[in-house]
Amino acid sequence: LDIHLFGNDDEMLVMARLDNLGKGASGAAVQNLNIALGLDEHAGLGP
């Protein structure tokens, strides 16, 4: 999770970003490719 704050004396903007690559079909595709290539099963999937 990344949180960024921007602002001045009159306004403030809060932005948040959540990386969910490890969820669903995209994470399964990366995991399967890692297995097929003989790499660590969790490589590139984050913590």
Tab-separated table of N, CA and C in Angstrom:
chain	number	residue	atom	x	y	z
A	1	LEU	N	0.853	-1.168	0.000
A	1	LEU	CA	0.000	0.000	0.000
A	1	LEU	C	0.894	1.224	0.000
A	2	ASP	N	0.675	2.122	-0.930
A	2	ASP	CA	1.384	3.401	-0.990
A	2	ASP	C	0.385	4.507	-0.712
A	3	ILE	N	0.781	5.467	0.119
A	3	ILE	CA	-0.057	6.634	0.388
A	3	ILE	C	0.760	7.877	0.083
A	4	HIS	N	0.182	8.793	-0.688
A	4	HIS	CA	0.841	10.043	-1.061
A	4	HIS	C	-0.054	11.203	-0.665
A	5	LEU	N	0.560	12.238	-0.086
A	5	LEU	CA	-0.169	13.432	0.334
A	5	LEU	C	0.349	14.629	-0.447
A	6	PHE	N	-0.559	15.426	-0.964
A	6	PHE	CA	-0.223	16.644	-1.689
A	6	PHE	C	-1.110	17.752	-1.144
A	7	GLY	N	-0.597	18.967	-1.113
A	7	GLY	CA	-1.477	20.033	-0.676
A	7	GLY	C	-0.765	21.353	-0.478
A	8	ASN	N	-1.573	22.333	-0.118
A	8	ASN	CA	-1.090	23.662	0.223
A	8	ASN	C	-1.935	24.149	1.401
A	9	ASP	N	-1.927	25.451	1.649
A	9	ASP	CA	-2.672	25.979	2.791
A	9	ASP	C	-4.187	25.848	2.634
A	10	ASP	N	-4.680	25.703	1.409
A	10	ASP	CA	-6.122	25.689	1.161
A	10	ASP	C	-6.702	24.310	0.858
A	11	GLU	N	-5.909	23.420	0.280
A	11	GLU	CA	-6.427	22.126	-0.173
A	11	GLU	C	-5.449	21.007	0.158
A	12	MET	N	-5.993	19.808	0.258
A	12	MET	CA	-5.156	18.628	0.473
A	12	MET	C	-5.718	17.478	-0.355
A	13	LEU	N	-4.820	16.728	-0.979
A	13	LEU	CA	-5.197	15.565	-1.777
A	13	LEU	C	-4.479	14.349	-1.207
A	14	VAL	N	-5.223	13.295	-0.947
A	14	VAL	CA	-4.658	12.038	-0.455
A	14	VAL	C	-4.867	10.995	-1.541
A	15	MET	N	-3.770	10.339	-1.952
A	15	MET	CA	-3.857	9.281	-2.962
A	15	MET	C	-3.336	7.987	-2.344
A	16	ALA	N	-4.046	6.902	-2.588
A	16	ALA	CA	-3.622	5.590	-2.099
A	16	ALA	C	-3.632	4.605	-3.256
A	17	ARG	N	-2.641	3.706	-3.244
A	17	ARG	CA	-2.548	2.692	-4.298
A	17	ARG	C	-2.305	1.337	-3.634
A	18	LEU	N	-3.096	0.365	-4.038
A	18	LEU	CA	-2.954	-0.999	-3.535
A	18	LEU	C	-2.645	-1.908	-4.712
A	19	ASP	N	-1.520	-2.599	-4.639
A	19	ASP	CA	-1.128	-3.519	-5.705
A	19	ASP	C	-1.729	-4.886	-5.405
A	20	ASN	N	-2.626	-5.348	-6.258
A	20	ASN	CA	-3.256	-6.645	-6.030
A	20	ASN	C	-2.907	-7.653	-7.124
A	21	LEU	N	-1.671	-7.578	-7.660
A	21	LEU	CA	-1.250	-8.503	-8.715
A	21	LEU	C	-1.361	-9.956	-8.268
A	22	GLY	N	-1.088	-10.206	-6.998
A	22	GLY	CA	-1.101	-11.580	-6.512
A	22	GLY	C	-2.479	-12.187	-6.386
A	23	LYS	N	-3.505	-11.428	-6.636
A	23	LYS	CA	-4.875	-11.917	-6.503
A	23	LYS	C	-5.388	-12.410	-7.850
A	24	GLY	N	-6.139	-13.475	-7.837
A	24	GLY	CA	-6.847	-13.913	-9.031
A	24	GLY	C	-5.986	-14.549	-10.100
A	25	ALA	N	-6.471	-14.448	-11.339
A	25	ALA	CA	-5.876	-15.150	-12.473
A	25	ALA	C	-4.482	-14.646	-12.818
A	26	SER	N	-4.213	-13.351	-12.645
A	26	SER	CA	-2.885	-12.844	-13.002
A	26	SER	C	-1.813	-13.425	-12.089
A	27	GLY	N	-2.102	-13.526	-10.801
A	27	GLY	CA	-1.153	-14.129	-9.870
A	27	GLY	C	-0.944	-15.606	-10.152
A	28	ALA	N	-2.019	-16.307	-10.486
A	28	ALA	CA	-1.915	-17.730	-10.820
A	28	ALA	C	-1.092	-17.931	-12.083
A	29	ALA	N	-1.240	-17.028	-13.056
A	29	ALA	CA	-0.464	-17.141	-14.298
A	29	ALA	C	1.022	-16.964	-14.027
A	30	VAL	N	1.380	-15.983	-13.197
A	30	VAL	CA	2.789	-15.776	-12.846
A	30	VAL	C	3.322	-16.988	-12.095
A	31	GLN	N	2.550	-17.511	-11.158
A	31	GLN	CA	2.971	-18.680	-10.389
A	31	GLN	C	3.172	-19.894	-11.298
A	32	ASN	N	2.263	-20.141	-12.215
A	32	ASN	CA	2.386	-21.279	-13.133
A	32	ASN	C	3.577	-21.135	-14.062
A	33	LEU	N	3.832	-19.924	-14.551
A	33	LEU	CA	4.988	-19.692	-15.415
A	33	LEU	C	6.283	-19.922	-14.645
A	34	ASN	N	6.332	-19.467	-13.392
A	34	ASN	CA	7.511	-19.716	-12.561
A	34	ASN	C	7.772	-21.214	-12.426
A	35	ILE	N	6.732	-21.990	-12.178
A	35	ILE	CA	6.878	-23.445	-12.036
A	35	ILE	C	7.353	-24.056	-13.351
A	36	ALA	N	6.761	-23.634	-14.462
A	36	ALA	CA	7.130	-24.181	-15.771
A	36	ALA	C	8.577	-23.876	-16.126
A	37	LEU	N	9.086	-22.729	-15.669
A	37	LEU	CA	10.464	-22.336	-15.979
A	37	LEU	C	11.462	-22.812	-14.931
A	38	GLY	N	10.989	-23.527	-13.919
A	38	GLY	CA	11.879	-24.043	-12.887
A	38	GLY	C	12.344	-22.981	-11.907
A	39	LEU	N	11.600	-21.888	-11.793
A	39	LEU	CA	11.946	-20.811	-10.865
A	39	LEU	C	11.218	-21.008	-9.544
A	40	ASP	N	11.579	-20.186	-8.560
A	40	ASP	CA	10.852	-20.196	-7.300
A	40	ASP	C	9.386	-19.873	-7.562
A	41	GLU	N	8.514	-20.663	-7.013
A	41	GLU	CA	7.077	-20.543	-7.277
A	41	GLU	C	6.524	-19.151	-6.967
A	42	HIS	N	7.109	-18.474	-5.989
A	42	HIS	CA	6.587	-17.180	-5.543
A	42	HIS	C	7.375	-15.987	-6.085
A	43	ALA	N	8.325	-16.220	-6.977
A	43	ALA	CA	9.137	-15.122	-7.519
A	43	ALA	C	8.253	-14.113	-8.250
A	44	GLY	N	8.457	-12.843	-7.953
A	44	GLY	CA	7.718	-11.787	-8.632
A	44	GLY	C	6.315	-11.551	-8.121
A	45	LEU	N	5.926	-12.228	-7.052
A	45	LEU	CA	4.563	-12.076	-6.540
A	45	LEU	C	4.474	-11.228	-5.281
A	46	GLY	N	5.565	-10.716	-4.797
A	46	GLY	CA	5.521	-9.886	-3.598
A	46	GLY	C	5.501	-10.721	-2.333
A	47	PRO	N	5.291	-10.035	-1.208
A	47	PRO	CA	5.351	-10.732	0.086
A	47	PRO	C	4.216	-11.690	0.316
